[in-house]
CSV table of C-alpha atoms in Angstrom, one decimal:
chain,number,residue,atom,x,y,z
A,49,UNK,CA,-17.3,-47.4,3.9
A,50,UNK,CA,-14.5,-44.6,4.8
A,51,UNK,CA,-11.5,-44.3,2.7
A,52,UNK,CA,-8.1,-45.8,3.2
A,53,UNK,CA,-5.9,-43.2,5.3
A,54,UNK,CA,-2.3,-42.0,4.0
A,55,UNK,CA,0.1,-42.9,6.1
A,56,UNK,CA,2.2,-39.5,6.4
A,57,UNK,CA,5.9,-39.5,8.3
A,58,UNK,CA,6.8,-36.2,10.6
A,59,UNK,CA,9.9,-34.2,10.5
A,60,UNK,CA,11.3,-33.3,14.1
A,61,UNK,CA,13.2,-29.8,13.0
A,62,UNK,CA,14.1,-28.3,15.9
A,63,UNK,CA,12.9,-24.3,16.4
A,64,UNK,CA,14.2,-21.6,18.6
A,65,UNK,CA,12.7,-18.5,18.7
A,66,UNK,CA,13.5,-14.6,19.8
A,67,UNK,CA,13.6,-11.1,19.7
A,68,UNK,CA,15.6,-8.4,19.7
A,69,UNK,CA,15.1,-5.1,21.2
A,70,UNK,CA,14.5,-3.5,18.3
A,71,UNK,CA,11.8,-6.2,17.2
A,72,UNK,CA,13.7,-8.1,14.8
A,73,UNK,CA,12.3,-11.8,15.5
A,74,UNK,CA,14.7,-14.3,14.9
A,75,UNK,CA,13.9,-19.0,14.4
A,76,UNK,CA,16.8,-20.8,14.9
A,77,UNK,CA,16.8,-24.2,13.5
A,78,UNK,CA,19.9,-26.3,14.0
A,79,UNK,CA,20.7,-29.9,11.8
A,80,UNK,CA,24.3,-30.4,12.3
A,81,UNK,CA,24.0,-33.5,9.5
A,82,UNK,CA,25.9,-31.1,6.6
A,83,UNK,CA,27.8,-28.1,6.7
A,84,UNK,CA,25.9,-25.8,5.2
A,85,UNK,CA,23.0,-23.3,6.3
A,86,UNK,CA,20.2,-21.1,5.0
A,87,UNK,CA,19.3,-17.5,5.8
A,88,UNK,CA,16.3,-15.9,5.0
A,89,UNK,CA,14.9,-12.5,5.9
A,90,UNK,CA,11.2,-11.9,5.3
A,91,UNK,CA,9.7,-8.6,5.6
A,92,UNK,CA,6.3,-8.0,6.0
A,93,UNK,CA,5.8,-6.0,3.1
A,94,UNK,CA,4.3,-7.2,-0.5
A,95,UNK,CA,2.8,-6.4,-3.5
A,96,UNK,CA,-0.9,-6.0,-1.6
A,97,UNK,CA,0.8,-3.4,0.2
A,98,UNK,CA,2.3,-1.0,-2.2
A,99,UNK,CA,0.0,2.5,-2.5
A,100,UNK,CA,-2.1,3.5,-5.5
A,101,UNK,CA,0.1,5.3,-8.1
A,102,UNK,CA,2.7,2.9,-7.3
A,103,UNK,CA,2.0,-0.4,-9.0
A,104,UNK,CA,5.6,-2.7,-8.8
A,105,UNK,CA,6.6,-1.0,-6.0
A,106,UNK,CA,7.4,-3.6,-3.6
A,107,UNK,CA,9.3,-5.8,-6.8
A,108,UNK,CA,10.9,-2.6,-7.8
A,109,UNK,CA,12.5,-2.5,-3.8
A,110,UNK,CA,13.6,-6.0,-4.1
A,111,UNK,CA,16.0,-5.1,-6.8
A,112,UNK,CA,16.7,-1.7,-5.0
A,113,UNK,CA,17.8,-4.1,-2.0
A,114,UNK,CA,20.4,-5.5,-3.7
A,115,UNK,CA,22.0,-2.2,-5.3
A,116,UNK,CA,24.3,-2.0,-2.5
A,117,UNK,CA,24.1,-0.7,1.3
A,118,UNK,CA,25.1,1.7,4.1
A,119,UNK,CA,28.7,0.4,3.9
A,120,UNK,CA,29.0,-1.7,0.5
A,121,UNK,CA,29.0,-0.5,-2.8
A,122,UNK,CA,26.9,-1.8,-5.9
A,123,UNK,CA,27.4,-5.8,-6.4
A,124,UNK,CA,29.4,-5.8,-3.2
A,125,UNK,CA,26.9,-8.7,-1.9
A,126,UNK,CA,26.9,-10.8,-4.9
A,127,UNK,CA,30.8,-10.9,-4.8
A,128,UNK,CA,31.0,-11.8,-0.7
A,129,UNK,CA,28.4,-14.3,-1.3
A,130,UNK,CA,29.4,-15.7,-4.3
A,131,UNK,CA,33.3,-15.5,-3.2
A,132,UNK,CA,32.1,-17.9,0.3
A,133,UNK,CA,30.5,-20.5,-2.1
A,134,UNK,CA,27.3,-19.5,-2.0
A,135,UNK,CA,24.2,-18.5,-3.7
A,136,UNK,CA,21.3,-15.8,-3.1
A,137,UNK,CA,18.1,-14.2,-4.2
A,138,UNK,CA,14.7,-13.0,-3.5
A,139,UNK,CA,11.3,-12.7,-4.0
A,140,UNK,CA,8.3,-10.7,-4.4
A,141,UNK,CA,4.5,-11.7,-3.1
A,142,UNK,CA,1.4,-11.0,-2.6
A,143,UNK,CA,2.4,-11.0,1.1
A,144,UNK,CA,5.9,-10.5,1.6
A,145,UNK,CA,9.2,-10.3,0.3
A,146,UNK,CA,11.8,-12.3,1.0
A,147,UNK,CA,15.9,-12.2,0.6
A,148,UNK,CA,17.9,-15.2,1.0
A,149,UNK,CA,21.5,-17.1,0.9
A,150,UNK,CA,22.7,-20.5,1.0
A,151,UNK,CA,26.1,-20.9,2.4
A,152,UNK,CA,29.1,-23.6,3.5
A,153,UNK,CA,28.2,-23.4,7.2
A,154,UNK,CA,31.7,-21.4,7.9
A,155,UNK,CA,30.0,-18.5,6.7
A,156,UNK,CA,27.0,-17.4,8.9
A,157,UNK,CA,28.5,-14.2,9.7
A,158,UNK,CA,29.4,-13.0,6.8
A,159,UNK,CA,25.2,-13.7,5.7
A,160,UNK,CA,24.3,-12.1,8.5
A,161,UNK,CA,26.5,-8.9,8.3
A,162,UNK,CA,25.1,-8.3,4.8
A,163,UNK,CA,21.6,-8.6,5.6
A,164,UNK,CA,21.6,-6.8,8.7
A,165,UNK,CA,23.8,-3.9,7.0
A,166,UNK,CA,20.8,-3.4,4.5
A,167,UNK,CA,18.7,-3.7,6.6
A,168,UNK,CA,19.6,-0.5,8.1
A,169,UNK,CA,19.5,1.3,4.9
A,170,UNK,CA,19.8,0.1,1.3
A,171,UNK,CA,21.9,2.7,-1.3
A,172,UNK,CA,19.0,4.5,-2.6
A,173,UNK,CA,20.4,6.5,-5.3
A,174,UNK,CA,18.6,8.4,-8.5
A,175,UNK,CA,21.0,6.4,-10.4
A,176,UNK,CA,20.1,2.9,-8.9
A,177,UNK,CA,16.6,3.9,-9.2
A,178,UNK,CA,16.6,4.8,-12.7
A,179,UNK,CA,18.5,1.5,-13.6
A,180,UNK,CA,16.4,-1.0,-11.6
A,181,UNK,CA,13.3,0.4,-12.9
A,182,UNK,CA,14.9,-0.1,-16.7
A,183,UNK,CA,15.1,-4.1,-15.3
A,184,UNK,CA,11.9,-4.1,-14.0
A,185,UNK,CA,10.1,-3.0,-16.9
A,186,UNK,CA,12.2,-5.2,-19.3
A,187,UNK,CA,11.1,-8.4,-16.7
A,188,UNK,CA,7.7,-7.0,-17.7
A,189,UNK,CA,8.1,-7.3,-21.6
A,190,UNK,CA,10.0,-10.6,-21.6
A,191,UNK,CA,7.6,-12.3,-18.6
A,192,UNK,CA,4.2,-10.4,-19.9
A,193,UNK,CA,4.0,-8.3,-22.7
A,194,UNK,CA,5.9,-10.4,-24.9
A,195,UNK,CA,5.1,-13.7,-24.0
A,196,UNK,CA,1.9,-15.8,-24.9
A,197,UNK,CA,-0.2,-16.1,-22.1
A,198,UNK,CA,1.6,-13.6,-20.2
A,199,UNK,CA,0.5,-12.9,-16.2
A,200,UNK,CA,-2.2,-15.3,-16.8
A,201,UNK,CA,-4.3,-16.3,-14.3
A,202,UNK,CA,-2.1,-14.4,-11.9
A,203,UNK,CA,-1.9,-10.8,-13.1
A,204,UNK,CA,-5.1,-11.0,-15.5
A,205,UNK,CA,-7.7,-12.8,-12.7
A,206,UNK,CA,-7.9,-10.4,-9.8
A,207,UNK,CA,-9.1,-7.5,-11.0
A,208,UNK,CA,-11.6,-9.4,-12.5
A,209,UNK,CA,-12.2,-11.5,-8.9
A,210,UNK,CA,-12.0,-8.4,-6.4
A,211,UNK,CA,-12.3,-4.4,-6.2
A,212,UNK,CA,-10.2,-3.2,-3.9
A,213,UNK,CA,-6.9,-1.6,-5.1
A,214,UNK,CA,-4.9,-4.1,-2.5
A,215,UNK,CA,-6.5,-6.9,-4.5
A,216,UNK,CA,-6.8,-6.2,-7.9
A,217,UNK,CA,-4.0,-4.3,-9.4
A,218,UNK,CA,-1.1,-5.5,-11.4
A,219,UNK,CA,1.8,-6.2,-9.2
A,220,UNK,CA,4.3,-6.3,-11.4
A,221,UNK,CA,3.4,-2.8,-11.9
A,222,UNK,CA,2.7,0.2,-15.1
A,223,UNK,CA,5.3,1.7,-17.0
A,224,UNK,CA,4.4,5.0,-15.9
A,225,UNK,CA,3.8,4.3,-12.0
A,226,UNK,CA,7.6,2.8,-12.3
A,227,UNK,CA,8.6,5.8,-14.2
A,228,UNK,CA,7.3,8.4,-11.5
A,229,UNK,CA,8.9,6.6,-8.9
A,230,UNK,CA,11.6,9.1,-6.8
A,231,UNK,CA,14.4,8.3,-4.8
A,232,UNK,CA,11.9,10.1,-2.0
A,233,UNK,CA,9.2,7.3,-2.2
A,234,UNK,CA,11.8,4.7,-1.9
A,235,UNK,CA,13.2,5.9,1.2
A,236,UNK,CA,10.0,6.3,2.2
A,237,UNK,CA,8.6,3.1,1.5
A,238,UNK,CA,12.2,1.6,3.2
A,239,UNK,CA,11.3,3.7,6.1
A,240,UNK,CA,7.5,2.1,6.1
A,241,UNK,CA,7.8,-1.2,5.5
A,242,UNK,CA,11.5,-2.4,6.4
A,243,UNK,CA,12.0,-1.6,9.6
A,244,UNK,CA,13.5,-4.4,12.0
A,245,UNK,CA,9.6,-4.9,13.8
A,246,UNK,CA,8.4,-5.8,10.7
A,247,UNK,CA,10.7,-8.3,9.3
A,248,UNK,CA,11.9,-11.9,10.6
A,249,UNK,CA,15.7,-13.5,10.2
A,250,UNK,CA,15.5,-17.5,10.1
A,251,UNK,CA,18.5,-19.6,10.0
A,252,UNK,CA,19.0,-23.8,9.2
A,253,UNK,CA,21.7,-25.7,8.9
A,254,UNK,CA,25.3,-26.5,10.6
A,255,UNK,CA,24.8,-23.7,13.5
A,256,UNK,CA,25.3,-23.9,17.5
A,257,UNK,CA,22.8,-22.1,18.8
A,258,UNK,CA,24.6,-20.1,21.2
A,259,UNK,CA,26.7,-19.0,18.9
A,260,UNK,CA,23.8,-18.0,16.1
A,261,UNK,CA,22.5,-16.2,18.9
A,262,UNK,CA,25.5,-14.1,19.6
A,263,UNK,CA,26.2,-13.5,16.1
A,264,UNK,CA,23.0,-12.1,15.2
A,265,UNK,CA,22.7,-10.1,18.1
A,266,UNK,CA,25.9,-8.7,17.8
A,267,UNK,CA,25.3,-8.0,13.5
A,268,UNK,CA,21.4,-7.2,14.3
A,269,UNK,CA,21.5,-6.0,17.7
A,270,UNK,CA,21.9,-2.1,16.7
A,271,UNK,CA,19.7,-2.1,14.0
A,272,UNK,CA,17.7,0.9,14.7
A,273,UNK,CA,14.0,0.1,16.3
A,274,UNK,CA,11.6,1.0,14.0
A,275,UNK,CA,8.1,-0.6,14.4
A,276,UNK,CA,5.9,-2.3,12.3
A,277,UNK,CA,3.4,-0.2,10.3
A,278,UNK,CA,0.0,-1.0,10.8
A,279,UNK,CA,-1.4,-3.6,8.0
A,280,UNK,CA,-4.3,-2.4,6.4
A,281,UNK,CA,-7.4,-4.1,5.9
A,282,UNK,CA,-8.0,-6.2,3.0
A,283,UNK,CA,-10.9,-8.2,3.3
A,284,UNK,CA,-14.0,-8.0,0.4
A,285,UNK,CA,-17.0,-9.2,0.5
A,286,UNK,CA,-17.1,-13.1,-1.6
A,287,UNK,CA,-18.8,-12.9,-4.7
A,288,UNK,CA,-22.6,-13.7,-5.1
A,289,UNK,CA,-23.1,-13.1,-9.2
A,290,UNK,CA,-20.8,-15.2,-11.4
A,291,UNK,CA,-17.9,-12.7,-13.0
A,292,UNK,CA,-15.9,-13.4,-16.2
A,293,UNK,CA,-14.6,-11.8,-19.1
A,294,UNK,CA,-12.2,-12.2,-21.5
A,295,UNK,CA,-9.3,-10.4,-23.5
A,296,UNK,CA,-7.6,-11.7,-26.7
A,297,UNK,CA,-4.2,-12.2,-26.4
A,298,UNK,CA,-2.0,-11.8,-29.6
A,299,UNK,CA,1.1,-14.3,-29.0
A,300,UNK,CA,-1.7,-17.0,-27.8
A,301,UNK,CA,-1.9,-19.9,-30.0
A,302,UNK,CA,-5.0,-22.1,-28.2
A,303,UNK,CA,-7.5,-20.7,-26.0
A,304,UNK,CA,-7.7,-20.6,-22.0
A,305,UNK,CA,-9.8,-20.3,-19.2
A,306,UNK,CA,-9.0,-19.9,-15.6
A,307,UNK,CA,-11.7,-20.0,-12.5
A,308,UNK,CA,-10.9,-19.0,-9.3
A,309,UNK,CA,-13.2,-19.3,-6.1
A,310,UNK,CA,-13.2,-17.6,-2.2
A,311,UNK,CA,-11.5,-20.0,0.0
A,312,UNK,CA,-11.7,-19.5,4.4
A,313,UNK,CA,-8.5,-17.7,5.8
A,314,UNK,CA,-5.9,-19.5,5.7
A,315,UNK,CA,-4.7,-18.3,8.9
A,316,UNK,CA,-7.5,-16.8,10.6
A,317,UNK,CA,-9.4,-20.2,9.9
A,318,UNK,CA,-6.6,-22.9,8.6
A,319,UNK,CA,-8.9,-26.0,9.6
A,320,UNK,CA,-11.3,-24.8,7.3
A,321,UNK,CA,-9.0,-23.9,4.5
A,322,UNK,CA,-6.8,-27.1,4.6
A,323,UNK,CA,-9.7,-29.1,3.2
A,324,UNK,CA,-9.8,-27.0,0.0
A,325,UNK,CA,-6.1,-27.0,-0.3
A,326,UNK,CA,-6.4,-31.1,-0.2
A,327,UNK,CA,-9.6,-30.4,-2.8
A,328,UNK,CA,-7.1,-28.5,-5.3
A,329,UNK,CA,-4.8,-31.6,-5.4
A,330,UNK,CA,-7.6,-34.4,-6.0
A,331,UNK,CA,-9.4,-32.5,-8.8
A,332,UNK,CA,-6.1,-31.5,-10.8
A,333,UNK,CA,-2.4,-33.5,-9.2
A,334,UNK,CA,-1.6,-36.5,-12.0
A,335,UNK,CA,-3.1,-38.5,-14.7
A,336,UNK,CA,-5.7,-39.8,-12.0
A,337,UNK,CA,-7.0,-37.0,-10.3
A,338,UNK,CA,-10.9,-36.0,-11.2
A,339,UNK,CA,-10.2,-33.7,-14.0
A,340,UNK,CA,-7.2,-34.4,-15.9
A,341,UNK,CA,-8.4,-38.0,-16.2
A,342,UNK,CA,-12.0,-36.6,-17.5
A,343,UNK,CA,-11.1,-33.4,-19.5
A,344,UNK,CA,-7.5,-34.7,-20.5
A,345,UNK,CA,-7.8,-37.9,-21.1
A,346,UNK,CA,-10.9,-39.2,-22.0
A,347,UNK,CA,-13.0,-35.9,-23.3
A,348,UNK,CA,-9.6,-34.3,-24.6
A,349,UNK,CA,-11.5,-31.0,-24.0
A,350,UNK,CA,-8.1,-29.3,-22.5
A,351,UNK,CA,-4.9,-29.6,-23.6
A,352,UNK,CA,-3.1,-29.3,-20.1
A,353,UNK,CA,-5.1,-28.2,-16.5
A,354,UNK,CA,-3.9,-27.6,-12.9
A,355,UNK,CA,-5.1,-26.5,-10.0
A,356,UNK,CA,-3.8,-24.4,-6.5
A,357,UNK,CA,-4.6,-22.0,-3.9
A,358,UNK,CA,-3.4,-18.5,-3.8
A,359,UNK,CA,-2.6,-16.4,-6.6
A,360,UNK,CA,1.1,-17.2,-6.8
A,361,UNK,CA,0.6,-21.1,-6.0
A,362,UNK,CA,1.9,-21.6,-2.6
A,363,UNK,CA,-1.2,-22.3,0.0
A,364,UNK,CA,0.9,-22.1,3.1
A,365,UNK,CA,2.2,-18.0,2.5
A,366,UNK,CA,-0.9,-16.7,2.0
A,367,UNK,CA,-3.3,-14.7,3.6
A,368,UNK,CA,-6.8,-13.8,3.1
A,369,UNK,CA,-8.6,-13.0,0.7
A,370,UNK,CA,-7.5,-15.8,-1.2
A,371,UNK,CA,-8.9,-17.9,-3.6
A,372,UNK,CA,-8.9,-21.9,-5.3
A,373,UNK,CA,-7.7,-21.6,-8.5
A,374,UNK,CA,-8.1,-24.0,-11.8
A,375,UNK,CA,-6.9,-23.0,-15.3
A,376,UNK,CA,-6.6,-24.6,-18.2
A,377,UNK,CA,-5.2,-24.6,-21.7
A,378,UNK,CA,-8.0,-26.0,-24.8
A,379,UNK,CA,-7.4,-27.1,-28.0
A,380,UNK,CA,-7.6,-25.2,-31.5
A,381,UNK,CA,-11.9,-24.2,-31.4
A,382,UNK,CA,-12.0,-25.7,-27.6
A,383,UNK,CA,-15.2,-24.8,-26.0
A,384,UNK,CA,-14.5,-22.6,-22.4
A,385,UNK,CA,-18.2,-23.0,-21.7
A,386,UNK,CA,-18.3,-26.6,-21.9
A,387,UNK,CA,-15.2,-26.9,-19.6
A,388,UNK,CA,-16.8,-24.9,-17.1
A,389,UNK,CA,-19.8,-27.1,-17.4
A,390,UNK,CA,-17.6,-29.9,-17.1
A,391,UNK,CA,-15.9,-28.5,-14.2
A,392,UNK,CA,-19.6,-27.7,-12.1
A,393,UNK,CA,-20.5,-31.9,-13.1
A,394,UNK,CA,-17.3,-33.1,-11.6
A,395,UNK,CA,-17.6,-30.7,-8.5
A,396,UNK,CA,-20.9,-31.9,-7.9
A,397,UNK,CA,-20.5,-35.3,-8.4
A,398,UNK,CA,-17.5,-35.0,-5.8
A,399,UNK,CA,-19.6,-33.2,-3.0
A,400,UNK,CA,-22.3,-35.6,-4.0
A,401,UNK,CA,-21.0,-39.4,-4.4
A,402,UNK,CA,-17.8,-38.7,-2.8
A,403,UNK,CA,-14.1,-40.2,-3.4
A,404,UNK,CA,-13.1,-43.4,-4.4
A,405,UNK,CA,-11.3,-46.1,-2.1
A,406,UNK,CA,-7.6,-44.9,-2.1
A,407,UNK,CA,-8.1,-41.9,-4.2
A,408,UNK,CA,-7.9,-39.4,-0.8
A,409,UNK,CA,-5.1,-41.5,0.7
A,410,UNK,CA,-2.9,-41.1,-2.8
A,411,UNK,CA,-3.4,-37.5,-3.2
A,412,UNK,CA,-2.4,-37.0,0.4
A,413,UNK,CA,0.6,-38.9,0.2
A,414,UNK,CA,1.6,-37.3,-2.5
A,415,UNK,CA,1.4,-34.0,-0.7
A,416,UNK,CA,3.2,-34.7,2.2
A,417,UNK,CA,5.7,-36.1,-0.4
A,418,UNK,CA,6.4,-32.7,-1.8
A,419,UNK,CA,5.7,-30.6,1.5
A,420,UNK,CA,8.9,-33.2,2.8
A,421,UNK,CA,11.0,-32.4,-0.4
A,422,UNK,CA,10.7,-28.7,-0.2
A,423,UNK,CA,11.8,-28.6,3.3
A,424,UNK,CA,14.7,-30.9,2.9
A,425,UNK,CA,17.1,-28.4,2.0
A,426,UNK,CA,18.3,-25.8,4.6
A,427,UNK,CA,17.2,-22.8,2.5
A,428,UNK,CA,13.5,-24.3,1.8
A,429,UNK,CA,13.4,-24.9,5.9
A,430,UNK,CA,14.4,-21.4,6.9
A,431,UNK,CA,12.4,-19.8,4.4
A,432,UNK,CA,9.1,-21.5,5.6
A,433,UNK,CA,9.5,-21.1,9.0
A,434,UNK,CA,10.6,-17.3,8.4
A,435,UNK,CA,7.1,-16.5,6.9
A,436,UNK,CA,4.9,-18.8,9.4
A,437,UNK,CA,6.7,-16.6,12.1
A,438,UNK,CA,6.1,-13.9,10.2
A,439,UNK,CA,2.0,-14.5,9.6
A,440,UNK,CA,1.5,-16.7,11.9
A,441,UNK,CA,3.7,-16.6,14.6
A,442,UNK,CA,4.5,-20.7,14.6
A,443,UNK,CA,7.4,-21.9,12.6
A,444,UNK,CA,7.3,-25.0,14.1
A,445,UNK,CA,4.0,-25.6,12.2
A,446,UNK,CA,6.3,-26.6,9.5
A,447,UNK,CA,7.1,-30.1,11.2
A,448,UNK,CA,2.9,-30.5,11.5
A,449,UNK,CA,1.9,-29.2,7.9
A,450,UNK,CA,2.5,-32.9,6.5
A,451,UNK,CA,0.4,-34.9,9.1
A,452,UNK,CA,-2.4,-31.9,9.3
A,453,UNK,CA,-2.5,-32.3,5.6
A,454,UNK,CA,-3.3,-36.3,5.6
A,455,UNK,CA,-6.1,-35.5,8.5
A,456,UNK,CA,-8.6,-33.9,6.3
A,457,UNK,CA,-11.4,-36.2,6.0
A,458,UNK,CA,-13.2,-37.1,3.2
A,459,UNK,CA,-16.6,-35.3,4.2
A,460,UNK,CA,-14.6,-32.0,4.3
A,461,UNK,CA,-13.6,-32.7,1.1
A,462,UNK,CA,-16.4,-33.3,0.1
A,463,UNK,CA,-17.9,-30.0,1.7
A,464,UNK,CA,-15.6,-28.0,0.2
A,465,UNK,CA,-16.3,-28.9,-3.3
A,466,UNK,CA,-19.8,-28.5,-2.7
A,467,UNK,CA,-19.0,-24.5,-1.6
A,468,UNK,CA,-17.5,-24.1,-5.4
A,469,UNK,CA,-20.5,-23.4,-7.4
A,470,UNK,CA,-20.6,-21.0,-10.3
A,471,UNK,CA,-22.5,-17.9,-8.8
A,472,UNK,CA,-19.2,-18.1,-6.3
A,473,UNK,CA,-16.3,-17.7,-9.5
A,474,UNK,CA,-14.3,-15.4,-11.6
A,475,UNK,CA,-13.6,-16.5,-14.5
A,476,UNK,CA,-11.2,-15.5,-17.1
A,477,UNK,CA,-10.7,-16.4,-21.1
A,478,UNK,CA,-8.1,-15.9,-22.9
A,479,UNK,CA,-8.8,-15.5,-26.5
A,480,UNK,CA,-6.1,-17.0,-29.1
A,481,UNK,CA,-4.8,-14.0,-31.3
A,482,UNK,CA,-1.6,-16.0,-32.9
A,483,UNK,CA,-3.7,-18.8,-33.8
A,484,UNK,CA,-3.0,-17.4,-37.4
């Protein structure tokens, strides 16, 4: 008897697309219901792309984009922002990285002057280099180094998954790759990697599109045409021996464990990577999903477990390789191998006896729930739609992500867990060294 079906509502966002001479391409996604927008510019350049000898490189830029530009001095764009209303960031991954603003819908053209006037050069000095890789290194000790369970899984879990440089290395980058960094890398890397064919500008919220369009040509338009570099190949070979290891981690008061498994493309092949995104969600998402209700609750082998795909926990700004990931937190003298073992019975079980009546239909609500939420806001809307232009060349997929997610089928569930068997994972365990 087939499962009950979620019923999953659809957004209607409106998309307009183009591109500027010198490649910039630009979404356009008007909602006149508030007055306020999001900006987002994603360039095509991440941690997977910064070269050997350079670990951090592509975090270290992020704060080097925002240490002034070709006609603004140092914290110019905090105070314009910040003086309009408004607030701002950005953001390292595996994939891209990614600045953005929200603002009272009065000020698009002040957003859009700033990021257009770094994009055509940010204020690489020796002294802005030397200071933003002092931050970076401090984010290091108070995110890593100093804090229990630092970069795990996402740091400590890679190298131990793959072999390729791309893959494997620490993103947030060594002390002394940061160190050797010169003002002559970073204007070469700027050169490389931000050039207008390589990045995308999205904008939501309170704008007429004829005049967004004028506006950005008019800030963008003479932006000078660089294009995109060519993206290397990253793909490895899946894994057909079981790897793990461990390390001991000295602030850690419990021990850990984290498993990670080869998932399809998630562009190249998203009809068979949606089912395993929907797989991550049954097995881990609240007190009734498959594992937290075994190992949690009624074993009380782990203290705490989750599940997601990609590295950094977002499945839809990923490319390949990518992987499923579960990781979980034990109690004092927990057993890792018996929560692996637990793990293997409950996948099989899964791929064998299948999901309960209603259990696929909850967890799929639940998801579209949350995919809703995040693109609610203006900023969330323009910065999803920047980077499925940017990989995938459809923002609009945003309005379909929901309903795509509550039409995976409970046989490709099903075959998906089936694929997750132990001579497939990395594992890592983290080993309690402030236990004392």
């Amino acid at each position: 008897m087939p499962t009950r079906r979620a019923r999953i509502p659809a957004t209607k966002y409106p998309v307009e697309r183009f591109t500027l001479d010198n490649g910039l391409r630009v979404v356009l996604t008007p909602d006149r219901s508030a007055s306020v927008i999001g900006v987002a510019v994603v360039y095509d350049v991440g941690i997977r792309s910064e070269p050997q000898g350079r670990t951090g490189f592509a975090h270290l830029f992020e704060h080097l984009m925002f240490q002034g530009s070709e006609n603004l001095e140092k914290l110019a764009h905090f105070r314009h922002v910040q003086g309009a209303g408004g607030t701002f960031n950005g953001s390292t991954h595996l994939d891209y990285t990614d600045y953005y603003e929200t603002l009272p819908g009065n000020a698009l053209e002040r957003a859009l002057f700033l990021e257009a006037d770094r994009m055509r050069g940010p204020r690489l000095t020796e002294e802005n280099l030397r200071n933003q890789v002092d931050v970076v290194k401090e984010e290091i000790r108070v995110n890593v180094l100093n804090r229990p369970y630092g970069g795990f899984p996402w740091l400590t879990l890679p190298p131990v998954m793959f072999d390729t440089f791309p893959n494997a290395h620490d993103g947030y980058g060594s002390f002394d790759d940061l160190e050797s960094a010169t003002v002559a890398d970073a204007a070469d890397f700027f050169r490389r990697y931000y050039a207008s064919g390589n990045a995308v500008l999205a904008v939501s919220g309170d704008v007429d599109v004829a005049e967004a369009t004028t506006l950005v040509e008019r800030h963008f338009g003479d932006v000078p045409a660089r294009p995109a570099p060519e993206r290397p190949d990253f793909t490895e070979p899946d894994l057909t021996v079981e790897r793990r290891t461990s390390y001991t981690d000295q602030l850690a008061p419990l021990p850990a464990v984290a498993s990670a498994w080869r998932v399809p493309d998630p562009v190249g092949d998203f009809a068979g990577y949606l089912p395993y995104v929907v797989l991550a969600e049954v097995l881990t998402d609240g007190d009734a999903s498959r594992l937290v209700e075994r190992m949690v609750q009624r074993d009380r082998s782990v203290t705490g477990l989750g599940g997601y795909l990609g590295f950094m926990g977002d499945p839809f700004d990923v490319r390949d390789p990518t992987a499923l990931l579960l990781q979980a937190h034990l109690p004092p003298g927990g057993d890792v191998d018996k929560a692996l073992r637990t793990i293997d019975e409950e996948l099989d079980r899964l791929a064998t006896d299948g999901l309960t009546d209603g259990e696929l239909a909850r967890t799929q609500a639940r998801m579209a729930t949350h995919l809703l939420r995040d693109t609610d806001a203006v900023l969330g809307r323009a910065l999803r739609m920047a980077v499925l232009e940017q990989q995938r060349g459809e923002p609009g997929l945003l309005n379909d992500l929901p309903r795509l997610v509550g039409e995976v089928t409970e046989d490709q569930v099903r075959a998906a867990a089936a694929t997750l068997r132990p001579e497939r994972r990395a594992s890592i365990e983290v080993i309690p060294g402030g236990a004392k």
